[in-house]
Every structure is written in structure tokens, then in C-alpha cells.
């Protein structure tokens, strides 16, 4: 670990050098000594150290400095390092000012100049201050810090991106003392959310690509040609990446947001084979991601694919931010997104009280609040059970007359067993309202409307496939789901150059060498296990396709 820092600031060059010299003689082995000859340089140095995450043990400042006096300097530094011990260097004539500073900036000590001999007048004071600093309870900080506003959609997006990509971070509000310190250190006009990396780099309201690069996620392909490109990092895509790489195919997986897809947002999956105690979607996705990397698959994060084009024997995909890569075969595993709730006033609060998906990063903020969940399938049930551990009450809003048709039995039992979950049948959200964030929603039950206070609304309704980027290249049904194998044949659209004579390629699209797996495929079973299985099966069909080339 880097040494803690002792900062000394004095505008008299001779005194400044003398202070630094004496400090190095006694403390240079255990502490790094940083000196500045102007208050401005001292503040800039402290800002840099704060952004880097350095620990400052003590700050020694001269009282009489032209830009700002020592008391003002220590007050400014205290905003960034509240635990640092503060020592004022002063002449005898300024003793009264030093005494007053004890109350103004919680001064820890003042030293009269000169302090010869230092063994008697200097080191005992500094020893005591450093000992006190060492005994102070200072909470360790994660490597990455995020500062933002509670009801900022962009702040939520940054936190959600980091959480779903398994990047540890510390979240703090801009108005909290520590958050305010970081904002102040970043400078005036700072645009939130502010992300501060381990090395002190500051990112103001970064997009996902910039954030991914800053935290060490891979965003640039290692080459321009692969055996297999997997588009989408949900269960189907991760399954395809694991099996493709493990079977020797040069495989790259491209994900626009975070590995895991919708399943990655599930708080707990209890019916997945091999996990009798259940597993969170994030844990399952992280294990699959690490497994794919172990076999040599390449994973690209925060890269959005915008088109797919056959070029001879190659299958080429292009990125939104420019560039393209090609492969012998492609597996489409882009999954689905939750359908937007069509109720007036809700769209403007997405990320500010209205959340599509589990939004696990918001769960702690729901403590002692009432939350509302829209949906009747397993994802809604899992979210209700999970949020019940934080919220004072969870309202599950169900449009139909029951849960049995769409939710697993084990989840229904759990919901009924929890006293703070109330199920509202035949109920819909018809409007939302608020100022800077969601504050109220209007519910309709059997035609009767009522308005309730609500700051948190989680929506799990329907599913829309992310396939519009495919254009006319890939055949899809009326809802946008990719048609494959028998569905193509039954629809009278048997593709030319059909690749298998005796039986259809059940997962192959109308373009030979392009497969579809998981939720994005028409008529697929919307389950994590079946998605993983289709990912593995698609790789087997890729092998058969390649053998015929």
C-alpha cells in the first residue's frame, strides 16, 4: 500500500524546507512528505491526493500566508480530509488567532516557530498527532467511488451498469459530507454523476463505453475475424460462449450492457438445476462469464451492434460507435427487454422512481418505504420476495385474476407466506405524477381509480425482442422474434441453400450460419435453463455448418 501522507504548507521557502527536512528525518520511512510553498499549490496537491484515494495523516499549515491564511487553508483541506490531524504553525504574536482556530476548524494543535530543538518541541507533538490519527476509525473505501443525485436517471444507470458488470463501487450522494468532498476536489462545474477511479481519474457523467474502459472491461476486439460471434450476453449467449470456446472455436461475445441479460437482474433463481439453495442472477452470470473466459472466449462489453451482413462465406457485424468484425458463424442471443408501461406521466420518471427490471441497486434505498411491482410472472414474483426484505410493504399489481397461470408454484407460496406483500388482482397502473421524481401513481381496479403515494415502481410486463437492428437480413415474426428452422419452413419461407437435407436446423435463421438461441427466438421457452440449452445446441449446429463449408 502507498504510504500515508504528511502535508506541510508555508510561504517562507526556508521554513518550508526546514519543516519538510525535520519531518523526513523522523517519519520518512513510514510516511510520504509533501510540501508546498503557496496555499494554492497546497490545495491543488490535496485535491490530487483526494482523487487518487491517498490517505493524509496530518496537515501542517503556516498561519500567515498571502493567498489565504493557515486557518482558511485547513478549513478547505478539512472538507476533503476530515480525519487528517490539523496543526497550525504560528509565531508568538499570533497565538490568540491559533487559539480561536481551535473552535473554527477543530484545530488539533498549534506549534510556535521556531521549534528548536525538534526532539523536544516538534517531534513529541507530531508523534501524538500521528498516534491519534492511527487510532481513528477510518472506514476503508472501495476502489471505485460514484457520487450522484438520489433521483438522477443517469446516476442510476451508472450504478446499474457497474453492479451488473460485477464492479465493486461505493455510492454516495452529492450532498453527503464525503460526496461533497469529492465534488469539491473535482472542481467547479462538475457534472454528476461523478466517477472517481482508483488512480484518481475523474469521469463526469460518463457513457457506458467510457465507463467500461475506465474500470478495465474489454471493449476492443483482439482481431477482426473469428470462428464464432455471439451477440448478447444473457444465459443463451453465455452458454454459447462457454461451449464454443471449450470446443476450440475462436469465440467472441458482444454485449451492449452487462452479462446476464434479464436473468442477471433476478434476485434469486430457485428452480435452476444444481442450485438447491437458489442462486442470484448476478452470481449465475458471473460464474458463466468467468467460465467462458477460462476456456478462452473473448468478451466485449458496452458495444452495441447495429447491423448484420453476409459477405460471401463471412458473417459481418457492425458497431454503433464504428468498426466491424466478421466470423464464419453468428449466434443471435440478444434476448428481450421488458415492455414499457403505457400510462401517462411514467416515461419521464424512468430511473427516477420507475424501474424496468429488478433494479437491485435500488433495494437498499427502499428501506421502510412502500413499493409497487407490476407483473405476474416469475421475474415479478422474485422481485417481490426480494424487495420485501427491505420495504415496509410490497404491493404486487396483477392485471389478471390470479398468479397461477404465469408464476411458479414455489414463488406463489413464498409470496403468500410473507406478511408485507399484498397482491392486488385485476389492477393496472393508469398514470404517474411527481416533480423531480415519481411521487404518485393512479391505480385502476375493476374500473375504479384511486391515487396512492409511491416513490418506487418496478415493472415486469411482457417482452420485446431486441431485433430491429437486423433490418431485412433476418426473418422475424410480427412481434419481432427471430424465426428459425421449422417456423421458417411452415411459414413458406424455406431459405435458399438450406444447409441440412434430412432435418431442419432448428435454431438456424434464413441466413445459413446464423443461429438464434434463447428468448429472442420465436416460440422459445422463456426459461433460464432452456436458454442455456439452446446456446449449447446452437454451437453444435455451428460445428455441423462449418463441416459443410
PDB file of C-alpha atoms in Angstrom, residues 266-418:
ATOM      1  CA  UNK A 266     -33.155 -11.767 -10.905  1.00  0.00           C
ATOM      2  CA  UNK A 267     -32.678 -11.530  -7.167  1.00  0.00           C
ATOM      3  CA  UNK A 268     -32.944 -15.282  -6.699  1.00  0.00           C
ATOM      4  CA  UNK A 269     -33.476 -18.221  -9.064  1.00  0.00           C
ATOM      5  CA  UNK A 270     -34.513 -21.282  -7.104  1.00  0.00           C
ATOM      6  CA  UNK A 271     -35.518 -23.728  -9.823  1.00  0.00           C
ATOM      7  CA  UNK A 272     -32.250 -23.862 -11.788  1.00  0.00           C
ATOM      8  CA  UNK A 273     -30.672 -27.315 -11.866  1.00  0.00           C
ATOM      9  CA  UNK A 274     -27.785 -27.802  -9.467  1.00  0.00           C
ATOM     10  CA  UNK A 275     -28.574 -24.931  -7.074  1.00  0.00           C
ATOM     11  CA  UNK A 276     -30.886 -26.343  -4.393  1.00  0.00           C
ATOM     12  CA  UNK A 277     -30.451 -23.261  -2.224  1.00  0.00           C
ATOM     13  CA  UNK A 278     -31.046 -20.909  -5.127  1.00  0.00           C
ATOM     14  CA  UNK A 279     -28.657 -18.544  -6.873  1.00  0.00           C
ATOM     15  CA  UNK A 280     -28.939 -14.889  -7.785  1.00  0.00           C
ATOM     16  CA  UNK A 281     -28.959 -13.947 -11.430  1.00  0.00           C
ATOM     17  CA  UNK A 282     -25.771 -11.937 -10.941  1.00  0.00           C
ATOM     18  CA  UNK A 283     -23.979 -14.886  -9.360  1.00  0.00           C
ATOM     19  CA  UNK A 284     -25.048 -17.216 -12.142  1.00  0.00           C
ATOM     20  CA  UNK A 285     -23.995 -14.729 -14.823  1.00  0.00           C
ATOM     21  CA  UNK A 286     -20.652 -14.066 -13.145  1.00  0.00           C
ATOM     22  CA  UNK A 287     -19.855 -17.776 -12.935  1.00  0.00           C
ATOM     23  CA  UNK A 288     -20.759 -18.279 -16.570  1.00  0.00           C
ATOM     24  CA  UNK A 289     -18.704 -15.249 -17.594  1.00  0.00           C
ATOM     25  CA  UNK A 290     -15.639 -16.500 -15.738  1.00  0.00           C
ATOM     26  CA  UNK A 291     -16.154 -19.955 -17.194  1.00  0.00           C
ATOM     27  CA  UNK A 292     -16.239 -18.568 -20.733  1.00  0.00           C
ATOM     28  CA  UNK A 293     -13.061 -16.579 -20.088  1.00  0.00           C
ATOM     29  CA  UNK A 294     -11.365 -19.676 -18.675  1.00  0.00           C
ATOM     30  CA  UNK A 295     -11.924 -21.511 -21.959  1.00  0.00           C
ATOM     31  CA  UNK A 296     -10.526 -18.579 -23.939  1.00  0.00           C
ATOM     32  CA  UNK A 297     -13.657 -16.779 -25.098  1.00  0.00           C
ATOM     33  CA  UNK A 298     -13.318 -13.047 -25.619  1.00  0.00           C
ATOM     34  CA  UNK A 299     -15.977 -10.850 -24.009  1.00  0.00           C
ATOM     35  CA  UNK A 300     -16.636  -7.330 -25.286  1.00  0.00           C
ATOM     36  CA  UNK A 301     -18.658  -5.014 -23.062  1.00  0.00           C
ATOM     37  CA  UNK A 302     -20.595  -1.818 -23.840  1.00  0.00           C
ATOM     38  CA  UNK A 303     -20.513  -2.430 -27.597  1.00  0.00           C
ATOM     39  CA  UNK A 304     -23.841  -2.064 -29.362  1.00  0.00           C
ATOM     40  CA  UNK A 305     -24.325  -3.993 -32.595  1.00  0.00           C
ATOM     41  CA  UNK A 306     -26.206  -2.150 -35.336  1.00  0.00           C
ATOM     42  CA  UNK A 307     -26.174  -4.438 -38.367  1.00  0.00           C
ATOM     43  CA  UNK A 308     -25.511  -7.948 -39.626  1.00  0.00           C
ATOM     44  CA  UNK A 309     -24.431  -8.619 -43.197  1.00  0.00           C
ATOM     45  CA  UNK A 310     -23.492 -11.806 -45.052  1.00  0.00           C
ATOM     46  CA  UNK A 311     -20.398 -11.317 -47.237  1.00  0.00           C
ATOM     47  CA  UNK A 312     -19.619 -14.491 -49.093  1.00  0.00           C
ATOM     48  CA  UNK A 313     -18.694 -17.117 -46.524  1.00  0.00           C
ATOM     49  CA  UNK A 314     -18.224 -14.464 -43.831  1.00  0.00           C
ATOM     50  CA  UNK A 315     -20.870 -13.082 -41.472  1.00  0.00           C
ATOM     51  CA  UNK A 316     -20.114  -9.461 -40.533  1.00  0.00           C
ATOM     52  CA  UNK A 317     -21.474  -7.384 -37.662  1.00  0.00           C
ATOM     53  CA  UNK A 318     -21.024  -3.619 -37.288  1.00  0.00           C
ATOM     54  CA  UNK A 319     -20.906  -1.499 -34.133  1.00  0.00           C
ATOM     55  CA  UNK A 320     -22.766   1.697 -33.333  1.00  0.00           C
ATOM     56  CA  UNK A 321     -19.544   3.514 -32.478  1.00  0.00           C
ATOM     57  CA  UNK A 322     -17.834   2.360 -35.674  1.00  0.00           C
ATOM     58  CA  UNK A 323     -15.859  -0.672 -36.776  1.00  0.00           C
ATOM     59  CA  UNK A 324     -16.902  -4.209 -37.525  1.00  0.00           C
ATOM     60  CA  UNK A 325     -15.836  -7.812 -37.011  1.00  0.00           C
ATOM     61  CA  UNK A 326     -16.525 -10.945 -39.019  1.00  0.00           C
ATOM     62  CA  UNK A 327     -16.798 -14.672 -38.402  1.00  0.00           C
ATOM     63  CA  UNK A 328     -17.700 -17.952 -40.064  1.00  0.00           C
ATOM     64  CA  UNK A 329     -20.878 -18.115 -37.954  1.00  0.00           C
ATOM     65  CA  UNK A 330     -23.022 -15.928 -35.707  1.00  0.00           C
ATOM     66  CA  UNK A 331     -25.353 -16.805 -32.838  1.00  0.00           C
ATOM     67  CA  UNK A 332     -28.065 -14.243 -32.083  1.00  0.00           C
ATOM     68  CA  UNK A 333     -28.820 -14.244 -28.352  1.00  0.00           C
ATOM     69  CA  UNK A 334     -29.919 -10.658 -27.773  1.00  0.00           C
ATOM     70  CA  UNK A 335     -32.813 -11.684 -25.542  1.00  0.00           C
ATOM     71  CA  UNK A 336     -35.725  -9.415 -24.747  1.00  0.00           C
ATOM     72  CA  UNK A 337     -36.433  -6.257 -22.792  1.00  0.00           C
ATOM     73  CA  UNK A 338     -39.399  -5.504 -20.547  1.00  0.00           C
ATOM     74  CA  UNK A 339     -42.187  -3.756 -22.353  1.00  0.00           C
ATOM     75  CA  UNK A 340     -42.838  -0.144 -21.370  1.00  0.00           C
ATOM     76  CA  UNK A 341     -45.893   0.578 -19.287  1.00  0.00           C
ATOM     77  CA  UNK A 342     -48.190   2.745 -21.382  1.00  0.00           C
ATOM     78  CA  UNK A 343     -49.507   5.082 -18.710  1.00  0.00           C
ATOM     79  CA  UNK A 344     -49.330   8.894 -18.888  1.00  0.00           C
ATOM     80  CA  UNK A 345     -46.593  10.505 -16.832  1.00  0.00           C
ATOM     81  CA  UNK A 346     -44.397   7.447 -16.294  1.00  0.00           C
ATOM     82  CA  UNK A 347     -41.823   7.766 -19.084  1.00  0.00           C
ATOM     83  CA  UNK A 348     -40.302  10.924 -17.633  1.00  0.00           C
ATOM     84  CA  UNK A 349     -39.551   9.122 -14.362  1.00  0.00           C
ATOM     85  CA  UNK A 350     -37.629   6.133 -15.754  1.00  0.00           C
ATOM     86  CA  UNK A 351     -34.595   5.796 -13.500  1.00  0.00           C
ATOM     87  CA  UNK A 352     -36.163   8.301 -11.102  1.00  0.00           C
ATOM     88  CA  UNK A 353     -38.655   6.069  -9.362  1.00  0.00           C
ATOM     89  CA  UNK A 354     -39.802   3.945 -12.305  1.00  0.00           C
ATOM     90  CA  UNK A 355     -37.577   0.939 -12.992  1.00  0.00           C
ATOM     91  CA  UNK A 356     -37.902  -1.743 -15.659  1.00  0.00           C
ATOM     92  CA  UNK A 357     -36.486  -4.924 -14.180  1.00  0.00           C
ATOM     93  CA  UNK A 358     -35.408  -5.814 -10.679  1.00  0.00           C
ATOM     94  CA  UNK A 359     -33.114  -2.779 -10.238  1.00  0.00           C
ATOM     95  CA  UNK A 360     -31.335  -4.491  -7.359  1.00  0.00           C
ATOM     96  CA  UNK A 361     -29.179  -1.421  -6.823  1.00  0.00           C
ATOM     97  CA  UNK A 362     -32.294   0.408  -5.614  1.00  0.00           C
ATOM     98  CA  UNK A 363     -33.299  -2.152  -2.996  1.00  0.00           C
ATOM     99  CA  UNK A 364     -31.443  -0.612  -0.017  1.00  0.00           C
ATOM    100  CA  UNK A 365     -32.977   2.792  -0.796  1.00  0.00           C
ATOM    101  CA  UNK A 366     -36.434   1.206  -0.486  1.00  0.00           C
ATOM    102  CA  UNK A 367     -35.932   0.514   3.204  1.00  0.00           C
ATOM    103  CA  UNK A 368     -39.033   1.387   5.225  1.00  0.00           C
ATOM    104  CA  UNK A 369     -40.863   2.562   2.079  1.00  0.00           C
ATOM    105  CA  UNK A 370     -43.821   1.052   0.268  1.00  0.00           C
ATOM    106  CA  UNK A 371     -43.004  -0.187  -3.219  1.00  0.00           C
ATOM    107  CA  UNK A 372     -45.192  -1.211  -6.153  1.00  0.00           C
ATOM    108  CA  UNK A 373     -44.444  -4.007  -8.610  1.00  0.00           C
ATOM    109  CA  UNK A 374     -46.302  -4.569 -11.875  1.00  0.00           C
ATOM    110  CA  UNK A 375     -46.296  -8.092 -13.287  1.00  0.00           C
ATOM    111  CA  UNK A 376     -47.410 -11.654 -12.658  1.00  0.00           C
ATOM    112  CA  UNK A 377     -44.588 -13.838 -13.980  1.00  0.00           C
ATOM    113  CA  UNK A 378     -41.591 -15.279 -12.138  1.00  0.00           C
ATOM    114  CA  UNK A 379     -39.447 -12.170 -12.524  1.00  0.00           C
ATOM    115  CA  UNK A 380     -42.085 -10.075 -10.748  1.00  0.00           C
ATOM    116  CA  UNK A 381     -42.502 -12.693  -8.035  1.00  0.00           C
ATOM    117  CA  UNK A 382     -38.763 -12.931  -7.410  1.00  0.00           C
ATOM    118  CA  UNK A 383     -38.537  -9.136  -7.149  1.00  0.00           C
ATOM    119  CA  UNK A 384     -41.474  -9.020  -4.723  1.00  0.00           C
ATOM    120  CA  UNK A 385     -39.897 -11.580  -2.394  1.00  0.00           C
ATOM    121  CA  UNK A 386     -36.524  -9.837  -2.530  1.00  0.00           C
ATOM    122  CA  UNK A 387     -37.824  -6.298  -2.001  1.00  0.00           C
ATOM    123  CA  UNK A 388     -39.981  -7.487   0.889  1.00  0.00           C
ATOM    124  CA  UNK A 389     -36.723  -7.798   2.825  1.00  0.00           C
ATOM    125  CA  UNK A 390     -36.204  -4.029   2.544  1.00  0.00           C
ATOM    126  CA  UNK A 391     -39.558  -2.316   2.055  1.00  0.00           C
ATOM    127  CA  UNK A 392     -42.168  -1.868   4.728  1.00  0.00           C
ATOM    128  CA  UNK A 393     -44.736  -3.161   2.259  1.00  0.00           C
ATOM    129  CA  UNK A 394     -44.728  -4.527  -1.281  1.00  0.00           C
ATOM    130  CA  UNK A 395     -47.786  -4.139  -3.495  1.00  0.00           C
ATOM    131  CA  UNK A 396     -47.886  -6.643  -6.364  1.00  0.00           C
ATOM    132  CA  UNK A 397     -50.184  -5.311  -9.096  1.00  0.00           C
ATOM    133  CA  UNK A 398     -51.615  -8.055 -11.322  1.00  0.00           C
ATOM    134  CA  UNK A 399     -53.773  -7.328 -14.339  1.00  0.00           C
ATOM    135  CA  UNK A 400     -55.308 -10.839 -14.448  1.00  0.00           C
ATOM    136  CA  UNK A 401     -57.457 -12.594 -11.857  1.00  0.00           C
ATOM    137  CA  UNK A 402     -54.649 -14.728 -10.414  1.00  0.00           C
ATOM    138  CA  UNK A 403     -50.975 -15.715 -10.391  1.00  0.00           C
ATOM    139  CA  UNK A 404     -51.314 -19.412 -11.142  1.00  0.00           C
ATOM    140  CA  UNK A 405     -51.230 -19.117 -14.945  1.00  0.00           C
ATOM    141  CA  UNK A 406     -47.897 -17.300 -15.146  1.00  0.00           C
ATOM    142  CA  UNK A 407     -45.940 -17.765 -11.904  1.00  0.00           C
ATOM    143  CA  UNK A 408     -44.226 -20.854 -10.495  1.00  0.00           C
ATOM    144  CA  UNK A 409     -45.917 -22.515  -7.562  1.00  0.00           C
ATOM    145  CA  UNK A 410     -42.941 -22.126  -5.216  1.00  0.00           C
ATOM    146  CA  UNK A 411     -42.961 -18.350  -5.706  1.00  0.00           C
ATOM    147  CA  UNK A 412     -46.699 -18.081  -5.097  1.00  0.00           C
ATOM    148  CA  UNK A 413     -46.233 -19.926  -1.796  1.00  0.00           C
ATOM    149  CA  UNK A 414     -43.414 -17.610  -0.758  1.00  0.00           C
ATOM    150  CA  UNK A 415     -45.480 -14.532  -1.572  1.00  0.00           C
ATOM    151  CA  UNK A 416     -48.442 -15.756   0.461  1.00  0.00           C
ATOM    152  CA  UNK A 417     -46.129 -16.551   3.386  1.00  0.00           C
ATOM    153  CA  UNK A 418     -44.716 -13.030   3.596  1.00  0.00           C
TER     154      UNK A 418
END
